[in-house]
CSV table of C-alpha atoms in Angstrom, one decimal:
chain,number,residue,atom,x,y,z
R,856,UNK,CA,30.2,-4.0,-41.6
R,857,UNK,CA,27.5,-2.1,-39.6
R,858,UNK,CA,25.6,-3.0,-42.4
R,859,UNK,CA,26.5,-6.7,-42.1
R,860,UNK,CA,25.6,-6.5,-38.0
R,861,UNK,CA,22.5,-5.1,-38.7
R,862,UNK,CA,21.4,-7.4,-41.5
R,863,UNK,CA,22.6,-10.2,-39.2
R,864,UNK,CA,20.1,-9.2,-36.5
R,865,UNK,CA,17.4,-8.7,-39.1
R,866,UNK,CA,17.7,-12.2,-40.1
R,867,UNK,CA,17.3,-13.5,-36.7
R,868,UNK,CA,14.2,-11.7,-36.6
R,869,UNK,CA,15.3,-9.3,-33.9
R,870,UNK,CA,15.4,-5.9,-35.4
R,871,UNK,CA,13.6,-5.1,-38.2
R,872,UNK,CA,13.9,-1.7,-38.1
R,873,UNK,CA,16.8,0.8,-38.8
R,874,UNK,CA,19.0,2.6,-36.3
R,875,UNK,CA,16.9,5.8,-35.9
R,876,UNK,CA,13.7,4.1,-35.7
R,877,UNK,CA,15.2,1.7,-33.3
R,878,UNK,CA,16.7,4.7,-31.1
R,879,UNK,CA,13.2,6.4,-31.0
R,880,UNK,CA,11.5,3.3,-30.0
R,881,UNK,CA,13.7,2.8,-26.8
R,882,UNK,CA,13.3,6.6,-26.0
R,883,UNK,CA,9.6,6.5,-26.7
R,884,UNK,CA,9.2,3.1,-24.5
R,885,UNK,CA,11.7,4.4,-21.8
R,886,UNK,CA,9.9,7.9,-21.3
R,887,UNK,CA,6.3,6.1,-21.6
R,888,UNK,CA,6.9,3.6,-19.0
R,889,UNK,CA,8.4,5.9,-16.7
R,890,UNK,CA,5.1,8.5,-16.9
R,891,UNK,CA,3.0,5.1,-16.5
R,892,UNK,CA,4.7,4.1,-13.6
R,893,UNK,CA,4.8,7.5,-11.8
R,894,UNK,CA,1.0,8.1,-12.6
R,895,UNK,CA,0.1,4.6,-10.9
R,896,UNK,CA,2.7,5.7,-7.9
R,897,UNK,CA,0.8,9.1,-7.4
R,898,UNK,CA,-2.7,7.5,-8.0
R,899,UNK,CA,-1.8,4.7,-5.4
R,900,UNK,CA,-0.1,6.8,-3.0
R,901,UNK,CA,-2.4,9.7,-2.6
R,902,UNK,CA,-5.2,7.5,-2.7
R,903,UNK,CA,-6.6,9.5,-5.1
R,904,UNK,CA,-9.7,6.9,-5.4
R,905,UNK,CA,-11.6,4.8,-3.8
R,906,UNK,CA,-10.5,0.9,-3.4
R,907,UNK,CA,-12.2,-0.6,-6.2
R,908,UNK,CA,-11.9,1.7,-9.3
R,909,UNK,CA,-8.0,2.2,-7.8
R,910,UNK,CA,-7.8,-1.4,-8.6
R,911,UNK,CA,-9.1,-1.3,-12.0
R,912,UNK,CA,-7.1,1.8,-12.8
R,913,UNK,CA,-3.4,0.3,-11.5
R,914,UNK,CA,-4.3,-3.1,-13.6
R,915,UNK,CA,-5.0,-1.0,-16.7
R,916,UNK,CA,-1.9,1.2,-16.2
R,917,UNK,CA,0.0,-1.8,-15.8
R,918,UNK,CA,-1.5,-3.3,-18.9
R,919,UNK,CA,-0.7,-0.4,-20.8
R,920,UNK,CA,3.0,-0.7,-19.8
R,921,UNK,CA,3.1,-4.3,-20.5
R,922,UNK,CA,2.0,-3.4,-24.2
R,923,UNK,CA,4.5,-0.4,-24.5
R,924,UNK,CA,7.5,-2.3,-23.5
R,925,UNK,CA,6.6,-5.5,-25.3
R,926,UNK,CA,6.1,-3.5,-28.7
R,927,UNK,CA,9.1,-0.9,-27.5
R,928,UNK,CA,11.5,-3.1,-25.9
R,929,UNK,CA,11.0,-6.7,-27.2
R,930,UNK,CA,10.3,-5.3,-30.7
R,931,UNK,CA,7.2,-7.4,-31.2
R,932,UNK,CA,4.9,-6.2,-33.9
R,933,UNK,CA,3.2,-7.6,-36.7
R,934,UNK,CA,6.1,-7.5,-39.0
R,935,UNK,CA,6.8,-11.4,-39.9
R,936,UNK,CA,10.3,-11.6,-38.0
R,937,UNK,CA,8.5,-11.1,-34.8
R,938,UNK,CA,5.1,-13.1,-35.7
R,939,UNK,CA,6.0,-16.3,-34.3
R,940,UNK,CA,7.3,-14.9,-31.1
R,941,UNK,CA,3.8,-12.9,-31.2
R,942,UNK,CA,1.8,-16.0,-31.3
R,943,UNK,CA,3.5,-17.6,-28.9
R,944,UNK,CA,3.1,-14.7,-26.5
R,945,UNK,CA,-1.0,-14.6,-27.4
R,946,UNK,CA,-1.1,-18.5,-26.7
R,947,UNK,CA,0.6,-18.3,-23.3
R,948,UNK,CA,-1.2,-15.2,-22.3
R,949,UNK,CA,-4.4,-17.6,-22.3
R,950,UNK,CA,-2.7,-19.8,-20.0
R,951,UNK,CA,-1.8,-17.3,-18.0
R,952,UNK,CA,-5.2,-15.7,-17.7
R,953,UNK,CA,-6.6,-19.6,-17.1
R,954,UNK,CA,-4.5,-19.8,-14.6
R,955,UNK,CA,-4.9,-16.7,-12.2
R,956,UNK,CA,-8.7,-15.9,-13.0
R,957,UNK,CA,-9.1,-19.4,-12.6
R,958,UNK,CA,-7.3,-19.7,-8.9
R,959,UNK,CA,-8.9,-16.4,-7.5
R,960,UNK,CA,-11.9,-17.2,-8.6
R,961,UNK,CA,-12.2,-21.2,-7.2
R,962,UNK,CA,-10.4,-20.1,-3.8
R,963,UNK,CA,-12.5,-17.0,-3.3
R,964,UNK,CA,-15.7,-19.3,-3.9
R,965,UNK,CA,-14.2,-22.0,-1.9
R,966,UNK,CA,-13.5,-19.4,1.1
R,967,UNK,CA,-17.2,-18.0,0.9
R,968,UNK,CA,-18.5,-21.6,1.1
R,969,UNK,CA,-16.2,-23.3,3.7
R,970,UNK,CA,-15.8,-20.5,6.3
R,971,UNK,CA,-18.2,-18.3,8.4
R,972,UNK,CA,-16.5,-15.2,7.7
R,973,UNK,CA,-12.8,-14.2,7.5
R,974,UNK,CA,-12.3,-12.9,10.8
R,975,UNK,CA,-13.4,-15.8,12.4
R,976,UNK,CA,-11.4,-17.8,10.1
R,977,UNK,CA,-8.6,-15.7,11.1
R,978,UNK,CA,-9.2,-16.7,14.9
R,979,UNK,CA,-9.9,-20.3,14.1
R,980,UNK,CA,-6.3,-20.2,12.7
R,981,UNK,CA,-5.0,-18.6,15.4
R,982,UNK,CA,-6.2,-20.8,18.0
R,983,UNK,CA,-5.2,-23.7,16.5
R,984,UNK,CA,-1.7,-22.4,15.8
R,985,UNK,CA,-2.3,-22.8,11.9
R,986,UNK,CA,-2.6,-26.8,12.0
E,260,UNK,CA,16.0,-20.0,-56.4
E,261,UNK,CA,16.8,-22.4,-53.7
E,262,UNK,CA,20.6,-22.5,-54.7
E,263,UNK,CA,20.7,-18.9,-55.3
E,264,UNK,CA,20.1,-18.4,-51.9
E,265,UNK,CA,22.3,-21.7,-50.6
E,266,UNK,CA,25.4,-19.7,-52.1
E,267,UNK,CA,24.7,-16.6,-50.2
E,268,UNK,CA,26.7,-15.8,-46.7
E,269,UNK,CA,26.8,-13.5,-44.0
E,270,UNK,CA,30.3,-11.5,-42.9
E,271,UNK,CA,30.5,-10.4,-39.3
E,272,UNK,CA,34.1,-9.3,-38.5
E,273,UNK,CA,36.2,-11.8,-39.9
E,274,UNK,CA,33.7,-14.6,-39.8
E,275,UNK,CA,32.1,-15.9,-42.9
E,276,UNK,CA,28.6,-17.5,-42.6
E,277,UNK,CA,26.5,-19.7,-44.8
E,278,UNK,CA,22.5,-19.0,-44.6
E,279,UNK,CA,21.9,-22.1,-42.5
E,280,UNK,CA,23.8,-20.7,-39.5
E,281,UNK,CA,21.6,-17.6,-39.6
E,282,UNK,CA,18.4,-20.1,-39.6
E,283,UNK,CA,20.2,-21.9,-37.1
E,284,UNK,CA,20.3,-18.7,-34.7
E,285,UNK,CA,16.8,-17.6,-35.5
E,286,UNK,CA,15.6,-21.0,-34.2
E,287,UNK,CA,17.8,-20.3,-31.1
E,288,UNK,CA,16.2,-16.7,-30.5
E,289,UNK,CA,12.9,-18.5,-31.0
E,290,UNK,CA,13.5,-21.6,-28.1
E,291,UNK,CA,14.7,-18.8,-26.2
E,292,UNK,CA,11.4,-16.9,-26.5
E,293,UNK,CA,9.9,-20.0,-25.3
E,294,UNK,CA,12.0,-20.4,-22.3
E,295,UNK,CA,10.8,-16.9,-21.4
E,296,UNK,CA,7.1,-17.7,-22.2
E,297,UNK,CA,7.7,-20.9,-19.6
E,298,UNK,CA,9.0,-18.6,-17.3
E,299,UNK,CA,6.4,-16.1,-17.6
E,300,UNK,CA,3.7,-19.0,-16.2
E,301,UNK,CA,5.9,-19.8,-13.7
E,302,UNK,CA,5.5,-16.0,-12.6
E,303,UNK,CA,1.8,-16.4,-13.3
E,304,UNK,CA,1.3,-19.1,-10.9
E,305,UNK,CA,3.5,-17.4,-7.8
E,306,UNK,CA,1.3,-14.3,-9.0
E,307,UNK,CA,-1.8,-16.7,-8.4
E,308,UNK,CA,-0.8,-17.9,-5.2
E,309,UNK,CA,0.1,-14.5,-3.7
E,310,UNK,CA,-3.4,-13.4,-5.0
E,311,UNK,CA,-5.6,-15.9,-3.4
E,312,UNK,CA,-2.9,-15.6,-0.1
E,313,UNK,CA,-2.8,-11.6,0.5
E,314,UNK,CA,-5.5,-11.5,2.8
E,315,UNK,CA,-4.0,-14.2,4.9
E,316,UNK,CA,-2.0,-12.4,7.4
E,317,UNK,CA,-2.8,-14.4,10.5
E,318,UNK,CA,-2.5,-11.9,13.0
E,319,UNK,CA,0.9,-10.3,11.5
E,320,UNK,CA,1.1,-7.1,9.5
E,321,UNK,CA,-0.3,-6.8,6.0
E,322,UNK,CA,1.0,-5.4,2.9
E,323,UNK,CA,0.5,-1.5,4.1
E,324,UNK,CA,1.9,-1.9,7.2
E,325,UNK,CA,5.3,-2.9,5.9
E,326,UNK,CA,5.9,-1.5,2.4
E,327,UNK,CA,7.9,1.6,1.8
E,328,UNK,CA,6.4,3.1,-1.3
E,329,UNK,CA,9.4,5.6,-2.3
E,330,UNK,CA,11.5,3.2,-2.0
E,331,UNK,CA,9.8,0.7,-4.2
E,332,UNK,CA,9.5,4.0,-6.6
E,333,UNK,CA,13.6,3.8,-6.1
E,334,UNK,CA,13.6,0.3,-7.1
E,335,UNK,CA,11.3,0.8,-10.2
E,336,UNK,CA,13.2,3.1,-11.6
E,337,UNK,CA,16.6,1.3,-11.3
E,338,UNK,CA,15.2,-1.4,-13.3
E,339,UNK,CA,13.2,0.5,-15.9
E,340,UNK,CA,16.5,2.7,-16.6
E,341,UNK,CA,18.6,-0.8,-16.8
E,342,UNK,CA,16.0,-2.1,-19.3
E,343,UNK,CA,16.9,1.2,-21.4
E,344,UNK,CA,20.5,1.1,-20.8
E,345,UNK,CA,20.3,-2.4,-22.0
E,346,UNK,CA,18.8,-1.4,-25.2
E,347,UNK,CA,21.6,1.7,-25.7
E,348,UNK,CA,23.8,-1.6,-25.6
E,349,UNK,CA,21.9,-3.2,-28.3
E,350,UNK,CA,22.0,0.3,-30.2
E,351,UNK,CA,25.7,0.3,-29.9
E,352,UNK,CA,26.0,-3.0,-30.8
E,353,UNK,CA,23.9,-1.9,-34.1
E,354,UNK,CA,26.6,0.8,-34.7
E,355,UNK,CA,29.3,-1.8,-33.8
E,356,UNK,CA,30.8,0.4,-31.4
E,357,UNK,CA,32.7,-2.3,-29.0
E,358,UNK,CA,33.6,0.5,-26.5
E,359,UNK,CA,29.7,1.7,-26.4
E,360,UNK,CA,28.4,-1.8,-25.7
E,361,UNK,CA,30.9,-2.8,-23.1
E,362,UNK,CA,30.0,1.0,-21.5
E,363,UNK,CA,26.1,0.3,-21.4
E,364,UNK,CA,26.0,-3.4,-21.0
E,365,UNK,CA,28.5,-2.2,-17.6
E,366,UNK,CA,26.0,0.5,-16.5
E,367,UNK,CA,22.8,-1.9,-16.8
E,368,UNK,CA,24.9,-4.3,-14.8
E,369,UNK,CA,25.8,-1.8,-12.1
E,370,UNK,CA,22.1,-0.6,-12.0
E,371,UNK,CA,20.7,-4.2,-12.2
E,372,UNK,CA,23.2,-5.2,-8.9
E,373,UNK,CA,21.9,-2.1,-7.0
E,374,UNK,CA,18.5,-3.2,-7.8
E,375,UNK,CA,19.5,-6.8,-5.8
E,376,UNK,CA,21.3,-5.0,-3.4
E,377,UNK,CA,18.0,-2.6,-2.5
E,378,UNK,CA,15.8,-5.7,-2.5
E,379,UNK,CA,18.3,-7.4,-0.3
E,380,UNK,CA,18.5,-5.1,2.3
E,381,UNK,CA,14.6,-4.6,2.3
E,382,UNK,CA,14.2,-8.2,2.8
E,383,UNK,CA,16.9,-7.7,5.8
E,384,UNK,CA,15.1,-5.4,7.3
E,385,UNK,CA,12.0,-7.5,7.2
E,386,UNK,CA,13.5,-10.6,8.6
E,387,UNK,CA,15.2,-8.7,11.3
E,388,UNK,CA,12.2,-7.1,12.4
E,389,UNK,CA,10.7,-10.5,13.0
E,390,UNK,CA,8.6,-10.5,9.6
E,391,UNK,CA,10.1,-13.4,7.8
E,392,UNK,CA,8.3,-15.7,5.3
E,393,UNK,CA,7.0,-18.0,8.2
E,394,UNK,CA,5.0,-15.6,9.7
E,395,UNK,CA,1.9,-15.8,7.5
E,396,UNK,CA,0.8,-16.9,4.1
E,397,UNK,CA,0.7,-13.4,2.8
E,398,UNK,CA,4.4,-13.2,3.8
E,399,UNK,CA,5.4,-16.7,2.4
E,400,UNK,CA,3.9,-16.1,-1.0
E,401,UNK,CA,5.5,-12.4,-1.0
E,402,UNK,CA,9.1,-13.3,-0.3
E,403,UNK,CA,8.5,-16.6,-2.8
E,404,UNK,CA,7.0,-14.0,-5.6
E,405,UNK,CA,9.4,-11.1,-4.9
E,406,UNK,CA,12.5,-13.5,-4.3
E,407,UNK,CA,12.2,-15.3,-7.5
E,408,UNK,CA,12.1,-12.2,-9.5
E,409,UNK,CA,15.5,-10.7,-8.0
E,410,UNK,CA,17.0,-14.3,-8.3
E,411,UNK,CA,16.3,-13.8,-11.9
E,412,UNK,CA,18.1,-10.6,-11.7
E,413,UNK,CA,20.8,-11.3,-9.9
E,414,UNK,CA,21.2,-14.1,-12.8
E,415,UNK,CA,20.8,-11.8,-15.0
E,416,UNK,CA,23.7,-9.7,-13.7
E,417,UNK,CA,26.1,-12.8,-13.5
E,418,UNK,CA,25.1,-13.2,-17.3
E,419,UNK,CA,26.0,-9.9,-18.3
E,420,UNK,CA,29.4,-10.0,-16.2
E,421,UNK,CA,29.9,-13.0,-18.2
E,422,UNK,CA,29.0,-11.4,-21.7
E,423,UNK,CA,30.8,-8.2,-20.9
E,424,UNK,CA,34.0,-10.2,-20.3
E,425,UNK,CA,33.7,-12.5,-23.6
E,426,UNK,CA,33.0,-9.0,-25.6
E,427,UNK,CA,36.2,-7.4,-24.2
E,428,UNK,CA,38.1,-10.5,-25.0
E,429,UNK,CA,36.9,-11.5,-28.1
E,430,UNK,CA,34.9,-8.7,-29.9
E,431,UNK,CA,31.3,-8.3,-31.2
E,432,UNK,CA,31.5,-11.8,-33.0
E,433,UNK,CA,28.5,-13.9,-34.1
E,434,UNK,CA,28.3,-15.6,-30.8
E,435,UNK,CA,28.7,-12.6,-28.9
E,436,UNK,CA,25.6,-10.8,-30.8
E,437,UNK,CA,23.3,-13.9,-30.4
E,438,UNK,CA,24.2,-13.7,-26.5
E,439,UNK,CA,23.8,-10.0,-26.4
E,440,UNK,CA,20.2,-10.5,-28.0
E,441,UNK,CA,19.3,-13.4,-25.8
E,442,UNK,CA,20.5,-11.5,-22.6
E,443,UNK,CA,18.2,-8.4,-23.9
E,444,UNK,CA,15.4,-10.4,-23.9
E,445,UNK,CA,15.8,-11.9,-20.7
E,446,UNK,CA,16.5,-8.4,-19.1
E,447,UNK,CA,13.3,-6.8,-20.9
E,448,UNK,CA,11.2,-10.1,-19.6
E,449,UNK,CA,12.1,-9.0,-15.7
E,450,UNK,CA,11.5,-5.6,-16.4
E,451,UNK,CA,7.9,-6.8,-17.5
E,452,UNK,CA,7.4,-9.0,-14.8
E,453,UNK,CA,8.1,-6.2,-12.2
E,454,UNK,CA,5.6,-4.0,-13.5
E,455,UNK,CA,3.1,-6.3,-12.4
E,456,UNK,CA,5.0,-7.0,-9.1
E,457,UNK,CA,5.2,-3.2,-8.8
E,458,UNK,CA,1.3,-2.9,-9.3
E,459,UNK,CA,-0.1,-5.8,-7.9
E,460,UNK,CA,2.2,-6.7,-4.9
E,461,UNK,CA,2.9,-2.8,-3.7
E,462,UNK,CA,0.6,-0.5,-5.4
E,463,UNK,CA,-2.4,-2.6,-4.3
E,464,UNK,CA,-0.5,-3.7,-1.3
E,465,UNK,CA,-0.3,-0.2,0.1
E,466,UNK,CA,-4.1,0.3,-0.3
């Protein structure tokens, strides 16, 4: 009976592993995520770094945690059962990157070229009541 | 070769299923995954808006004036633990233990509901303090991004309650197992989105 359920999940590409490996991946994922979250928290709250290296470290920690959770919780790896989902994720990540980096790139350049400096713009906005 | 596969069947509980329905379930999981990916693009747009507008405080408070770091850490740990207990529910399904599936789903829903409650009280505190979404571009984008995630979590909790009821009444049927799988994908996905809210909005915001 249990085997049938296991086979069912293997068949739909969910759990290409046995119970022990699966349980281990959840525990490892949870512990690693917890550690990474606490490291990020301490680094940010105690201001262990200057502003720009801090941003790099925080974003890298988020990236590592993203990979940990994708592998341990969503069980995405190169196994054939999850290959299609991995490819879809890769394609979407390209779109996400273009969307976020592109927006930031365009808008910061726009600000640089259109505005005298941020504080003057802030003053202007307030004088005009945001219109 | 083909005919031998066609005669194969799968038994779950009292249901005997032809191989075609397994293929259909595989397609369902992939289709749901594609929905999650489009949802990912939705969140990416909101992140882009937030990243562009985060400095536009319009004379109002910035992130470091309004964010309470220990509170955010508590929310994060609640959501992360709920992701883990959701995994435990799946493991219980693997062991075919209906009782434990129901128990862990209940714990997950409870943790999820506590997360939503904490977020709502945080929003309530901000709005009551005169720091609403109409104050500045920064706050509009903040409430939209974090609120959209919170709405997803709230809907996830409702889905979880409905699914738990269905499992209590009908047991671990094939339909319920499929829904359990889809729900766990949704839930882990929301935890992943939260990693980025935690990092980009809160941890980068308090500095």
